[in-house]
Coordinates of C-alpha atoms and ligand atoms in Angstrom, one line a residue:
Chain A
M80 CA -99.7 77.1 -159.4
Q81 CA -101.3 73.7 -159.8
E82 CA -104.0 73.2 -157.2
E83 CA -102.5 69.8 -156.1
N84 CA -99.4 71.6 -154.8
K85 CA -101.3 73.9 -152.4
N86 CA -101.1 72.9 -148.6
R87 CA -99.2 69.8 -149.5
E88 CA -97.1 67.7 -147.2
F89 CA -93.6 66.7 -148.0
D90 CA -91.0 64.7 -146.1
V91 CA -88.2 67.2 -146.9
L92 CA -87.9 70.8 -148.0
V93 CA -84.6 71.4 -149.9
I94 CA -83.8 75.1 -150.3
G95 CA -81.5 75.8 -153.3
G96 CA -81.2 73.9 -156.6
G97 CA -77.5 74.0 -157.2
I98 CA -75.5 70.8 -157.5
A99 CA -75.7 70.2 -153.7
G100 CA -79.5 70.7 -153.5
Q101 CA -80.1 68.5 -156.6
E102 CA -77.8 65.7 -155.2
S103 CA -79.5 65.8 -151.8
S104 CA -83.0 65.8 -153.4
L105 CA -82.2 62.9 -155.7
N106 CA -80.8 60.7 -152.9
L107 CA -83.8 61.4 -150.7
A108 CA -86.2 60.8 -153.5
N109 CA -84.5 57.5 -154.4
M110 CA -85.0 56.5 -150.7
G111 CA -88.7 56.9 -151.3
L112 CA -89.1 60.3 -149.6
E113 CA -91.2 63.1 -151.0
V114 CA -89.1 66.2 -151.6
L115 CA -89.9 69.8 -152.4
L116 CA -87.0 71.7 -154.0
V117 CA -87.3 75.5 -153.8
E118 CA -85.0 77.5 -156.1
K119 CA -85.0 81.3 -156.2
D120 CA -83.7 81.5 -159.7
Y121 CA -85.7 80.8 -162.9
S122 CA -83.8 77.5 -163.4
I123 CA -82.1 74.9 -161.2
G124 CA -78.4 74.3 -161.8
G125 CA -76.6 76.8 -159.5
K126 CA -73.2 78.0 -160.6
M127 CA -72.1 74.7 -162.1
I128 CA -74.4 74.9 -165.1
H129 CA -72.6 78.1 -166.1
L130 CA -69.1 76.8 -165.9
S131 CA -66.9 75.8 -168.8
K132 CA -65.0 72.7 -167.8
V133 CA -64.1 71.3 -164.5
F134 CA -60.7 70.9 -162.9
P135 CA -58.6 68.8 -162.9
T136 CA -60.1 66.5 -165.6
L137 CA -61.3 69.3 -167.9
D138 CA -64.6 67.4 -168.4
C139 CA -67.4 69.6 -169.8
S140 CA -69.3 71.0 -166.8
A141 CA -72.6 71.2 -168.5
C142 CA -72.3 67.6 -169.8
I143 CA -72.0 66.5 -166.1
A144 CA -74.6 68.9 -164.8
T145 CA -77.4 68.5 -167.3
P146 CA -78.1 64.7 -166.8
K147 CA -78.4 65.4 -163.0
I148 CA -80.6 68.4 -163.6
S149 CA -82.9 66.4 -165.9
E150 CA -83.1 63.5 -163.4
T151 CA -84.0 65.9 -160.6
A152 CA -86.6 67.6 -162.8
R153 CA -88.2 64.3 -163.8
H154 CA -88.1 62.4 -160.6
P155 CA -91.7 61.5 -159.5
N156 CA -90.8 62.1 -155.8
I157 CA -89.4 65.6 -156.4
T158 CA -91.6 68.7 -156.8
I159 CA -89.7 71.8 -157.9
F160 CA -90.7 75.4 -157.4
T161 CA -88.4 77.7 -159.4
Y162 CA -88.4 81.5 -159.1
S163 CA -89.7 81.0 -155.5
E164 CA -88.5 81.9 -152.1
V165 CA -89.1 80.6 -148.6
K166 CA -90.7 83.5 -146.7
D167 CA -90.5 81.8 -143.3
I168 CA -90.3 78.4 -141.6
E169 CA -91.8 77.6 -138.2
K170 CA -91.7 74.5 -136.0
S171 CA -95.1 72.9 -135.4
G172 CA -94.9 69.9 -133.1
K173 CA -92.5 67.4 -134.7
K174 CA -93.0 69.0 -138.1
Y175 CA -92.2 72.3 -139.8
I176 CA -94.5 74.7 -141.7
A177 CA -93.1 76.9 -144.4
R178 CA -94.6 79.7 -146.4
V179 CA -93.2 79.8 -149.9
I180 CA -93.6 82.7 -152.3
K181 CA -93.9 81.7 -155.9
K182 CA -93.1 84.9 -157.9
P183 CA -94.8 85.6 -161.2
R184 CA -92.8 84.9 -164.4
Y185 CA -95.7 86.2 -166.5
V186 CA -95.4 83.1 -168.6
K187 CA -97.4 79.9 -168.0
E188 CA -94.9 77.2 -167.5
E189 CA -97.2 74.4 -168.6
L190 CA -97.8 76.2 -172.0
C191 CA -94.4 77.7 -172.9
S192 CA -92.5 75.5 -175.4
G193 CA -89.3 77.6 -175.1
C194 CA -89.5 78.5 -178.8
Q195 CA -88.1 82.1 -178.1
E196 CA -90.5 83.7 -180.6
C197 CA -91.3 86.2 -177.9
E198 CA -87.7 86.9 -177.3
F199 CA -87.0 87.7 -181.0
V200 CA -89.8 90.3 -181.2
C201 CA -89.1 92.0 -177.9
P202 CA -87.7 95.4 -178.6
V203 CA -86.0 95.9 -175.2
Y204 CA -82.3 95.1 -174.5
V205 CA -80.8 94.9 -171.0
P206 CA -77.6 93.4 -169.6
D207 CA -77.8 89.6 -169.5
Q208 CA -77.1 88.5 -165.9
Y209 CA -76.4 84.9 -167.0
Q210 CA -73.6 86.2 -169.2
Y211 CA -72.4 88.4 -166.3
D212 CA -73.4 91.6 -168.2
L213 CA -71.0 91.0 -171.1
V214 CA -73.9 91.1 -173.6
G215 CA -77.5 92.0 -173.5
R216 CA -80.7 90.0 -173.4
K217 CA -84.4 90.9 -174.0
A218 CA -87.0 91.8 -171.4
V219 CA -88.8 88.5 -172.2
Y220 CA -86.3 85.7 -172.4
V221 CA -85.4 82.1 -171.9
P222 CA -82.9 82.6 -169.1
F223 CA -80.1 80.5 -170.8
S224 CA -80.0 77.7 -173.3
L225 CA -79.6 74.9 -170.7
A226 CA -82.2 76.3 -168.4
N227 CA -84.5 73.8 -166.7
P228 CA -87.4 74.4 -167.0
R229 CA -86.7 75.8 -170.5
V230 CA -89.4 78.4 -170.1
A231 CA -89.4 82.1 -170.9
A232 CA -89.8 84.8 -168.2
I233 CA -90.7 88.5 -168.4
D234 CA -88.5 90.9 -166.6
I235 CA -91.4 93.2 -165.7
D236 CA -89.2 96.0 -164.3
N237 CA -87.7 96.5 -167.8
C238 CA -90.7 95.7 -169.9
I239 CA -92.2 98.5 -171.9
L240 CA -95.6 96.9 -172.0
C241 CA -95.8 96.8 -175.8
G242 CA -97.5 93.5 -175.9
A243 CA -95.5 92.2 -178.9
C244 CA -94.6 89.0 -177.0
E245 CA -98.2 88.2 -176.2
K246 CA -99.2 88.7 -179.8
V247 CA -96.6 86.4 -181.2
C248 CA -96.7 83.6 -178.7
P249 CA -98.0 80.5 -180.5
T250 CA -99.2 78.7 -177.4
E251 CA -100.8 81.7 -175.6
A252 CA -98.4 81.2 -172.7
I253 CA -97.9 84.9 -171.9
D254 CA -100.0 86.1 -169.0
F255 CA -99.5 89.6 -167.6
T256 CA -102.1 89.0 -165.0
M257 CA -100.0 86.6 -163.0
E258 CA -99.4 87.5 -159.4
A259 CA -97.2 86.2 -156.6
E260 CA -98.7 83.2 -154.7
E261 CA -98.1 82.2 -151.1
I262 CA -98.2 78.5 -150.5
E263 CA -98.1 76.8 -147.2
I264 CA -96.1 73.6 -147.0
R265 CA -95.6 71.0 -144.2
F266 CA -92.6 68.8 -143.9
K267 CA -90.4 66.9 -141.4
A268 CA -86.9 68.1 -142.2
V269 CA -85.1 70.9 -144.1
I270 CA -81.9 70.9 -146.1
I271 CA -80.2 74.3 -146.6
A272 CA -78.4 74.2 -149.9
T273 CA -78.3 77.9 -150.8
G274 CA -74.7 77.8 -151.9
F275 CA -72.3 80.7 -151.9
N276 CA -72.2 84.3 -153.3
L277 CA -69.4 85.6 -155.4
F278 CA -67.2 88.4 -154.0
D279 CA -68.2 91.6 -155.7
A280 CA -65.0 92.9 -157.3
H281 CA -66.2 96.5 -157.0
N282 CA -65.3 96.1 -153.4
K283 CA -61.6 96.0 -154.2
P284 CA -61.5 99.4 -156.0
Q285 CA -57.7 99.3 -156.3
Y286 CA -58.2 96.6 -159.0
G287 CA -60.4 98.8 -161.1
F288 CA -63.2 96.4 -161.8
G289 CA -66.2 98.4 -163.4
K290 CA -63.8 101.3 -164.1
F291 CA -61.2 99.7 -166.4
K292 CA -62.8 98.0 -169.3
N293 CA -60.4 95.0 -169.5
V294 CA -60.6 94.0 -165.9
V295 CA -63.1 91.1 -165.8
H296 CA -63.9 88.6 -163.1
S297 CA -63.5 84.8 -163.2
M298 CA -67.2 84.0 -163.8
Q299 CA -67.1 86.3 -166.8
M300 CA -64.1 84.4 -168.1
E301 CA -65.9 81.1 -167.4
R302 CA -68.6 82.4 -169.7
Q303 CA -66.1 83.4 -172.4
L304 CA -64.8 79.8 -172.4
V305 CA -68.1 78.0 -172.9
P306 CA -69.7 77.2 -176.3
T307 CA -72.7 79.4 -175.5
R308 CA -70.2 82.3 -174.9
P309 CA -71.2 86.0 -175.0
F310 CA -68.7 86.8 -177.8
N311 CA -67.6 84.8 -180.9
A312 CA -64.2 84.1 -179.3
V313 CA -62.3 85.1 -176.2
L314 CA -62.1 88.9 -176.6
R315 CA -61.3 92.0 -174.7
P316 CA -64.5 93.9 -173.8
S317 CA -62.9 97.3 -174.6
D318 CA -62.5 96.8 -178.3
G319 CA -63.1 93.1 -179.3
K320 CA -59.4 92.4 -179.6
M321 CA -58.1 88.9 -179.0
P322 CA -56.0 89.3 -175.9
D323 CA -52.4 88.0 -176.0
N324 CA -51.1 88.7 -172.5
I325 CA -53.5 87.8 -169.8
A326 CA -53.0 88.1 -166.0
Y327 CA -54.9 86.4 -163.2
V328 CA -55.0 88.0 -159.8
L329 CA -55.7 85.3 -157.2
C330 CA -57.3 85.8 -153.8
T331 CA -59.5 88.8 -155.0
G332 CA -61.7 89.0 -152.0
S333 CA -60.4 85.9 -150.3
R334 CA -57.8 85.6 -147.5
D335 CA -58.2 89.4 -147.2
K336 CA -59.1 90.9 -143.9
S337 CA -59.4 94.3 -145.5
V338 CA -62.6 93.2 -147.2
G339 CA -63.8 91.2 -144.3
N340 CA -63.1 87.8 -145.7
P341 CA -60.1 86.1 -144.2
L342 CA -61.1 82.6 -145.5
C343 CA -59.5 80.8 -148.4
S344 CA -62.2 80.1 -151.1
Q345 CA -60.8 76.7 -151.8
V346 CA -61.5 76.7 -155.6
C347 CA -59.9 79.9 -157.0
C348 CA -56.3 78.5 -157.5
M349 CA -57.6 75.5 -159.3
Y350 CA -60.2 77.2 -161.4
S351 CA -57.6 79.9 -162.4
I352 CA -55.2 77.1 -163.5
K353 CA -58.0 75.5 -165.4
Q354 CA -59.0 78.7 -167.2
A355 CA -55.3 79.4 -167.9
Q356 CA -55.0 75.9 -169.6
L357 CA -58.2 76.5 -171.6
L358 CA -57.0 80.0 -172.6
M359 CA -53.8 78.4 -173.9
G360 CA -55.9 76.2 -176.1
A361 CA -58.2 79.0 -177.3
L362 CA -55.4 81.5 -177.8
P363 CA -52.3 79.5 -178.7
L364 CA -50.1 82.6 -178.9
A365 CA -51.2 84.2 -175.7
D366 CA -49.1 84.5 -172.5
V367 CA -50.9 83.8 -169.3
T368 CA -49.4 84.9 -165.9
I369 CA -50.9 84.0 -162.5
Y370 CA -50.1 86.3 -159.6
Y371 CA -50.5 84.2 -156.4
I372 CA -49.9 84.3 -152.7
N373 CA -49.8 80.5 -152.3
I374 CA -51.0 77.8 -154.7
R375 CA -53.4 75.5 -152.9
A376 CA -53.4 72.3 -155.0
F377 CA -54.6 69.9 -152.3
G378 CA -57.0 67.5 -154.0
K379 CA -56.7 64.4 -156.1
G380 CA -54.8 65.1 -159.3
F381 CA -54.6 68.9 -158.4
C382 CA -50.8 69.1 -158.0
E383 CA -50.3 67.3 -161.3
F384 CA -52.8 69.7 -163.0
Y385 CA -50.8 72.6 -161.6
Q386 CA -47.5 71.1 -162.9
Q387 CA -49.1 70.5 -166.2
S388 CA -50.0 74.1 -166.6
K389 CA -46.4 75.1 -166.0
T390 CA -45.2 72.8 -168.7
M391 CA -47.8 74.3 -171.0
G392 CA -46.2 77.7 -170.4
V393 CA -48.4 79.4 -167.8
E394 CA -46.2 81.7 -165.8
F395 CA -46.6 81.8 -162.0
V396 CA -45.5 84.9 -160.1
K397 CA -45.5 84.7 -156.3
G398 CA -46.6 88.2 -155.6
K399 CA -49.4 90.1 -154.0
V400 CA -51.0 92.6 -156.4
A401 CA -51.4 96.0 -154.8
Q402 CA -52.9 98.0 -157.6
I403 CA -54.0 98.0 -161.3
T404 CA -54.0 101.1 -163.5
E405 CA -55.1 101.6 -167.1
T406 CA -52.9 102.8 -170.0
E407 CA -54.2 104.9 -173.0
N408 CA -54.7 101.8 -175.2
D409 CA -56.8 100.1 -172.5
N410 CA -53.9 97.8 -171.4
L411 CA -53.4 97.3 -167.7
I412 CA -50.4 97.9 -165.5
V413 CA -50.3 95.4 -162.6
R414 CA -48.2 96.6 -159.7
Y415 CA -47.2 93.8 -157.4
E416 CA -44.7 92.8 -154.7
D417 CA -42.4 90.0 -156.0
I418 CA -42.2 88.0 -152.9
F419 CA -39.1 86.0 -153.9
E420 CA -37.1 89.0 -154.8
G421 CA -38.6 91.3 -152.2
K422 CA -39.2 94.1 -154.8
V423 CA -42.1 96.0 -156.1
K424 CA -42.5 95.5 -159.8
E425 CA -44.9 96.4 -162.6
A426 CA -46.0 94.4 -165.6
E427 CA -48.3 95.3 -168.6
H428 CA -51.2 93.0 -169.7
D429 CA -54.0 93.4 -172.1
L430 CA -56.6 91.6 -170.0
V431 CA -56.8 91.0 -166.3
V432 CA -59.0 88.3 -164.7
L433 CA -59.8 88.8 -161.0
A434 CA -60.1 85.4 -159.4
V435 CA -63.0 86.3 -157.1
G436 CA -63.6 84.4 -154.0
A437 CA -66.7 82.8 -152.3
L438 CA -68.7 84.6 -149.7
P439 CA -71.5 83.2 -147.4
N440 CA -75.1 83.6 -148.7
P441 CA -76.8 85.9 -146.2
D442 CA -80.3 84.6 -147.0
V443 CA -80.3 81.8 -144.5
P444 CA -80.7 83.1 -141.0
D445 CA -83.8 85.2 -141.8
M446 CA -85.8 82.3 -143.0
F447 CA -86.6 80.8 -139.6
K448 CA -89.3 82.3 -137.4
N449 CA -88.9 82.3 -133.6
E450 CA -85.5 80.5 -133.9
K451 CA -82.3 81.2 -135.8
V452 CA -80.1 78.7 -137.4
E453 CA -76.6 79.5 -136.0
L454 CA -73.9 80.8 -138.2
G455 CA -70.2 80.0 -137.7
E456 CA -67.3 82.4 -137.3
F457 CA -67.2 83.2 -141.1
K458 CA -71.0 83.6 -141.4
Y459 CA -71.6 80.2 -143.2
V460 CA -74.2 77.9 -141.7
K461 CA -72.6 76.4 -138.6
Q462 CA -71.9 72.7 -138.6
V463 CA -72.4 71.9 -134.9
D464 CA -70.8 68.5 -135.1
R465 CA -68.5 68.8 -138.1
F466 CA -66.6 65.5 -137.7
A467 CA -69.4 63.1 -136.6
C468 CA -72.4 64.6 -138.4
P469 CA -71.2 67.3 -140.8
A470 CA -74.7 68.2 -142.1
R471 CA -76.2 68.8 -138.7
T472 CA -77.0 72.5 -137.8
S473 CA -78.0 74.2 -134.5
M474 CA -81.7 73.4 -135.2
E475 CA -83.2 70.0 -134.9
G476 CA -84.4 68.7 -138.3
V477 CA -82.4 71.4 -140.2
F478 CA -79.4 70.2 -142.2
V479 CA -76.9 71.8 -144.5
S480 CA -75.5 70.7 -147.8
G481 CA -72.7 72.0 -150.1
T482 CA -71.2 75.4 -150.0
A483 CA -73.9 76.9 -147.7
A484 CA -71.6 75.5 -145.0
V485 CA -68.1 76.2 -146.3
P486 CA -66.5 76.9 -149.7
L487 CA -66.1 73.6 -151.6
D488 CA -65.4 72.3 -155.1
I489 CA -68.0 70.3 -157.0
P490 CA -66.9 66.8 -155.8
D491 CA -66.8 67.9 -152.2
S492 CA -70.2 69.6 -152.6
I493 CA -71.6 66.3 -153.9
L494 CA -70.1 64.4 -150.9
S495 CA -71.5 66.9 -148.5
A496 CA -74.9 66.6 -150.2
G497 CA -74.7 62.8 -149.8
A498 CA -74.0 63.2 -146.1
A499 CA -76.9 65.6 -145.6
S500 CA -79.4 63.2 -147.3
S501 CA -78.4 60.2 -145.3
E502 CA -78.5 62.2 -142.0
V503 CA -82.0 63.4 -143.0
N504 CA -83.2 59.9 -143.8
S505 CA -82.1 58.6 -140.4
Y506 CA -83.6 61.7 -138.6
I507 CA -86.9 61.0 -140.3
K508 CA -86.8 57.3 -139.5
K509 CA -86.2 58.2 -135.8
L510 CA -89.0 60.7 -135.8
G511 CA -91.4 57.9 -136.5
I512 CA -94.1 60.0 -138.0
Chain B
M104 CA -110.2 86.7 -176.0
G105 CA -108.7 90.0 -174.9
K106 CA -105.0 90.4 -174.3
T107 CA -103.6 90.4 -170.8
I108 CA -101.3 93.3 -171.7
D109 CA -104.3 95.6 -171.6
I110 CA -105.1 94.6 -168.1
I111 CA -101.6 95.2 -166.7
K112 CA -101.4 98.6 -168.5
K113 CA -104.2 99.8 -166.3
T114 CA -102.1 99.4 -163.2
R115 CA -98.5 99.8 -164.3
T116 CA -96.5 102.5 -166.1
V117 CA -93.2 102.2 -167.7
P118 CA -90.4 104.1 -165.8
E119 CA -88.7 106.9 -167.8
E120 CA -85.3 105.3 -167.2
V121 CA -86.4 102.1 -169.0
K122 CA -87.6 104.2 -172.0
E123 CA -84.4 106.2 -172.1
K124 CA -82.2 103.0 -172.0
R125 CA -84.2 101.6 -174.8
K126 CA -83.8 104.7 -176.9
E127 CA -80.0 104.6 -176.3
F128 CA -79.8 101.0 -177.4
V129 CA -81.7 101.7 -180.5
R130 CA -79.6 104.8 -181.3
I131 CA -76.3 102.7 -181.1
K132 CA -77.9 99.8 -183.0
K133 CA -78.8 102.1 -185.9
L134 CA -75.2 103.5 -186.0
I135 CA -73.8 100.0 -186.1
I136 CA -76.2 98.8 -188.8
K137 CA -75.5 102.0 -190.8
S138 CA -71.8 101.4 -190.6
L139 CA -72.0 97.7 -191.5
K140 CA -74.2 98.4 -194.6
E141 CA -71.0 99.5 -196.3
G142 CA -69.4 96.1 -195.7
P143 CA -67.7 94.0 -192.9
K144 CA -65.9 96.0 -190.2
T145 CA -64.0 95.5 -187.0
I146 CA -65.2 97.0 -183.7
P147 CA -62.6 99.8 -183.6
Q148 CA -63.5 100.7 -187.2
I149 CA -67.2 101.0 -186.3
A150 CA -66.4 102.9 -183.1
K151 CA -64.3 105.5 -185.0
E152 CA -66.9 105.9 -187.7
S153 CA -69.8 106.3 -185.3
S154 CA -68.0 108.2 -182.5
V155 CA -69.3 105.7 -180.0
P156 CA -66.7 104.3 -177.5
A157 CA -65.5 100.9 -178.7
V158 CA -66.5 99.3 -175.4
E159 CA -70.1 100.2 -176.1
I160 CA -69.9 99.0 -179.6
T161 CA -68.6 95.6 -178.3
Y162 CA -71.6 95.2 -175.9
H163 CA -74.2 96.3 -178.5
L164 CA -72.7 94.5 -181.4
M165 CA -72.3 91.2 -179.5
T166 CA -76.0 91.5 -178.3
L167 CA -77.1 92.0 -182.0
R168 CA -74.9 89.0 -182.9
K169 CA -76.6 86.9 -180.2
Y170 CA -80.0 87.7 -181.8
R171 CA -78.5 86.9 -185.3
E172 CA -78.8 90.4 -186.7
I173 CA -75.0 90.4 -187.2
I174 CA -72.6 87.6 -188.0
T175 CA -68.9 87.1 -187.5
G176 CA -66.6 87.5 -190.4
E177 CA -62.8 87.0 -190.9
L178 CA -60.0 87.5 -188.4
D179 CA -57.5 90.2 -189.6
D180 CA -53.9 89.3 -190.7
M181 CA -52.5 90.3 -187.3
D182 CA -54.8 87.8 -185.6
E183 CA -56.2 90.6 -183.5
Y184 CA -59.6 91.8 -184.6
F185 CA -62.6 90.0 -186.2
S186 CA -64.7 91.7 -188.7
Y187 CA -68.5 91.6 -188.4
E188 CA -71.2 91.9 -191.0
L189 CA -75.0 92.2 -191.3
N190 CA -76.9 88.9 -191.5
N191 CA -78.7 89.4 -194.8
T192 CA -80.4 86.1 -194.5
K193 CA -82.5 87.4 -191.6
Ligands
FAD300 C1 -65.4 80.9 -161.4 C2 -65.6 79.6 -160.7 C3 -65.2 78.5 -161.3 C4 -65.3 77.2 -160.7 N1 -64.8 76.1 -161.3 C5 -65.0 74.9 -160.7 C6 -64.4 73.7 -161.3 O1 -63.8 73.7 -162.4 N2 -64.5 72.5 -160.6 C7 -65.1 72.5 -159.3 O2 -65.1 71.4 -158.7 N3 -65.7 73.6 -158.8 C8 -65.6 74.8 -159.4 N4 -66.2 75.9 -158.8 C9 -66.9 75.8 -157.6 C10 -68.4 75.3 -157.8 O3 -69.0 76.4 -158.5 C11 -69.1 75.0 -156.5 O4 -68.4 73.9 -155.9 C12 -70.5 74.6 -156.7 O5 -71.2 75.5 -157.5 C13 -71.2 74.5 -155.3 O6 -72.5 74.1 -155.5 P1 -73.7 74.5 -154.4 O7 -74.9 73.8 -154.9 O8 -73.2 74.3 -153.0 O9 -73.9 76.1 -154.6 P2 -74.4 77.0 -155.8 O10 -73.8 76.5 -157.1 O11 -74.1 78.4 -155.3 O12 -76.0 76.8 -155.9 C14 -76.8 77.4 -154.9 C15 -78.3 77.4 -155.4 O13 -79.1 77.9 -154.4 C16 -80.0 78.9 -154.9 N5 -80.3 79.8 -153.8 C17 -79.6 80.7 -153.2 N6 -80.3 81.3 -152.2 C18 -81.5 80.8 -152.3 C19 -82.7 81.1 -151.5 N7 -82.7 82.0 -150.5 N8 -83.8 80.3 -151.8 C20 -83.8 79.4 -152.8 N9 -82.7 79.2 -153.6 C21 -81.6 79.8 -153.3 C22 -79.1 79.6 -156.0 O14 -79.9 80.3 -156.9 C23 -78.4 78.4 -156.6 O15 -79.2 77.7 -157.6 C24 -66.0 77.1 -159.5 C25 -66.5 78.3 -158.9 C26 -66.3 79.5 -159.5 C27 -66.8 80.8 -158.8

């Protein structure tokens, strides 16, 4: 940690460096306010940086995300702490004090050039969380190619302490003596931009995720569709075969009281239609079937995008999937209720994608000392005046941005982030300190 | 200057589970490399020859491909399986 960051004062603390946190930080920084952005991951970027293309335009997600990430990282009014977490936040007069824990990455950020020499010599392979476990990574690694900062990190829990990385590092950036640091920060307002969690498909055991090799979730399919994909093409994990009959199961973990999430996740219909279109491009001979309860194509250009997928040959079956079983050749039998015909039917596919929903991030309420930021009925951060001031929370000076408040797509997350930054700006002006 | 690895070694030990996982990766890596020394092969072919489940071969082979130890070859006539080969330029 550079000395100048210790006990510093900022105007605003932004927690979470996804698209919403970046947008809020940039707006505030451009208004002349000093922002500290705290991100718990090794890189800013959130989920968007890992997506393939975006609906309904099919623009490349990384091409939209990376300029904003670079602008955030370079802005003179924004300080970023990655691999850091807010331990607690306390009100102190008109201001707040936070204790932030900067965890050790065992690589000196200011020295690492991201050359990956260490990664190539590391002898340890473990599942790569940024490829959603479809391939492995090393114990020392640059998290992903578009990471910002593009700096290596050591996964100390899986390191065999061989020291090969330290020997080979050309800039002497590896430092196994690093320890966690606690930093005290003062500021006037907070924006919670901690985003959403993905539904864990293991919690829907009747769909066989983690048991049947060719049942994957939608984030794994996003990764299969990007240029930095885990495999050389879209392939079945069971045997590397190019799939030719793919099924999507919508509402996996959304609109489902049995898993405790009755909410619609807002994006699964559209991202499944997007992936289906991309799959038809990647695998021109493949059949794609989407099992749905209702298609929610409510945004600008969404309905046209949905119709376009039908003309491309994507098959839509209105049916709730009850169960998935596996055949001897690793194909999958999808058992569903055909809602139009009122019959239970079965169909065979060679790859099934579970369109997993969004869940609230449980990190938020525990951050505040003495006071709790209120959560709404579905455990997202409560918007106390949703129509007049959508970013306002139950605590004075604490605002919410993006999917920490409600599931949203990217354009709506950006709009929400804009609202949060302007509400924070007027709050700070009124504070008069 | 001394290496910082020597300092951490005084206070930290490597869990057995981590050592075991590494051994298992190396075992499967060797089987894949042995199989590919004979020439390009598909994942089911390597799995059959090495008696390792194909799903594990996919994971390990794709990891080796990521680190450029293996490269992608041709797609078969049925447009189903790619073959993979050793990267001899490495
Ligand atoms: C499979 C899939 C495909 C999608 N495709 C599209 C698409 O094509 N088009 C579209 O518009 N939308 C799409 N979306 C939705 C899109 O991902 C979201 O709209 C967007 O990511 C929301 O951004 P966010 O910043 O609110 O949250 P996130 O992206 O979740 O970012 C939150 C950030 O906060 C950090 N964080 C979390 N907790 C803490 C903490 N305690 N302290 C510090 N940092 C923390 C996280 O590490 C992360 O960086 C898709 C979603 C999924 C799951």
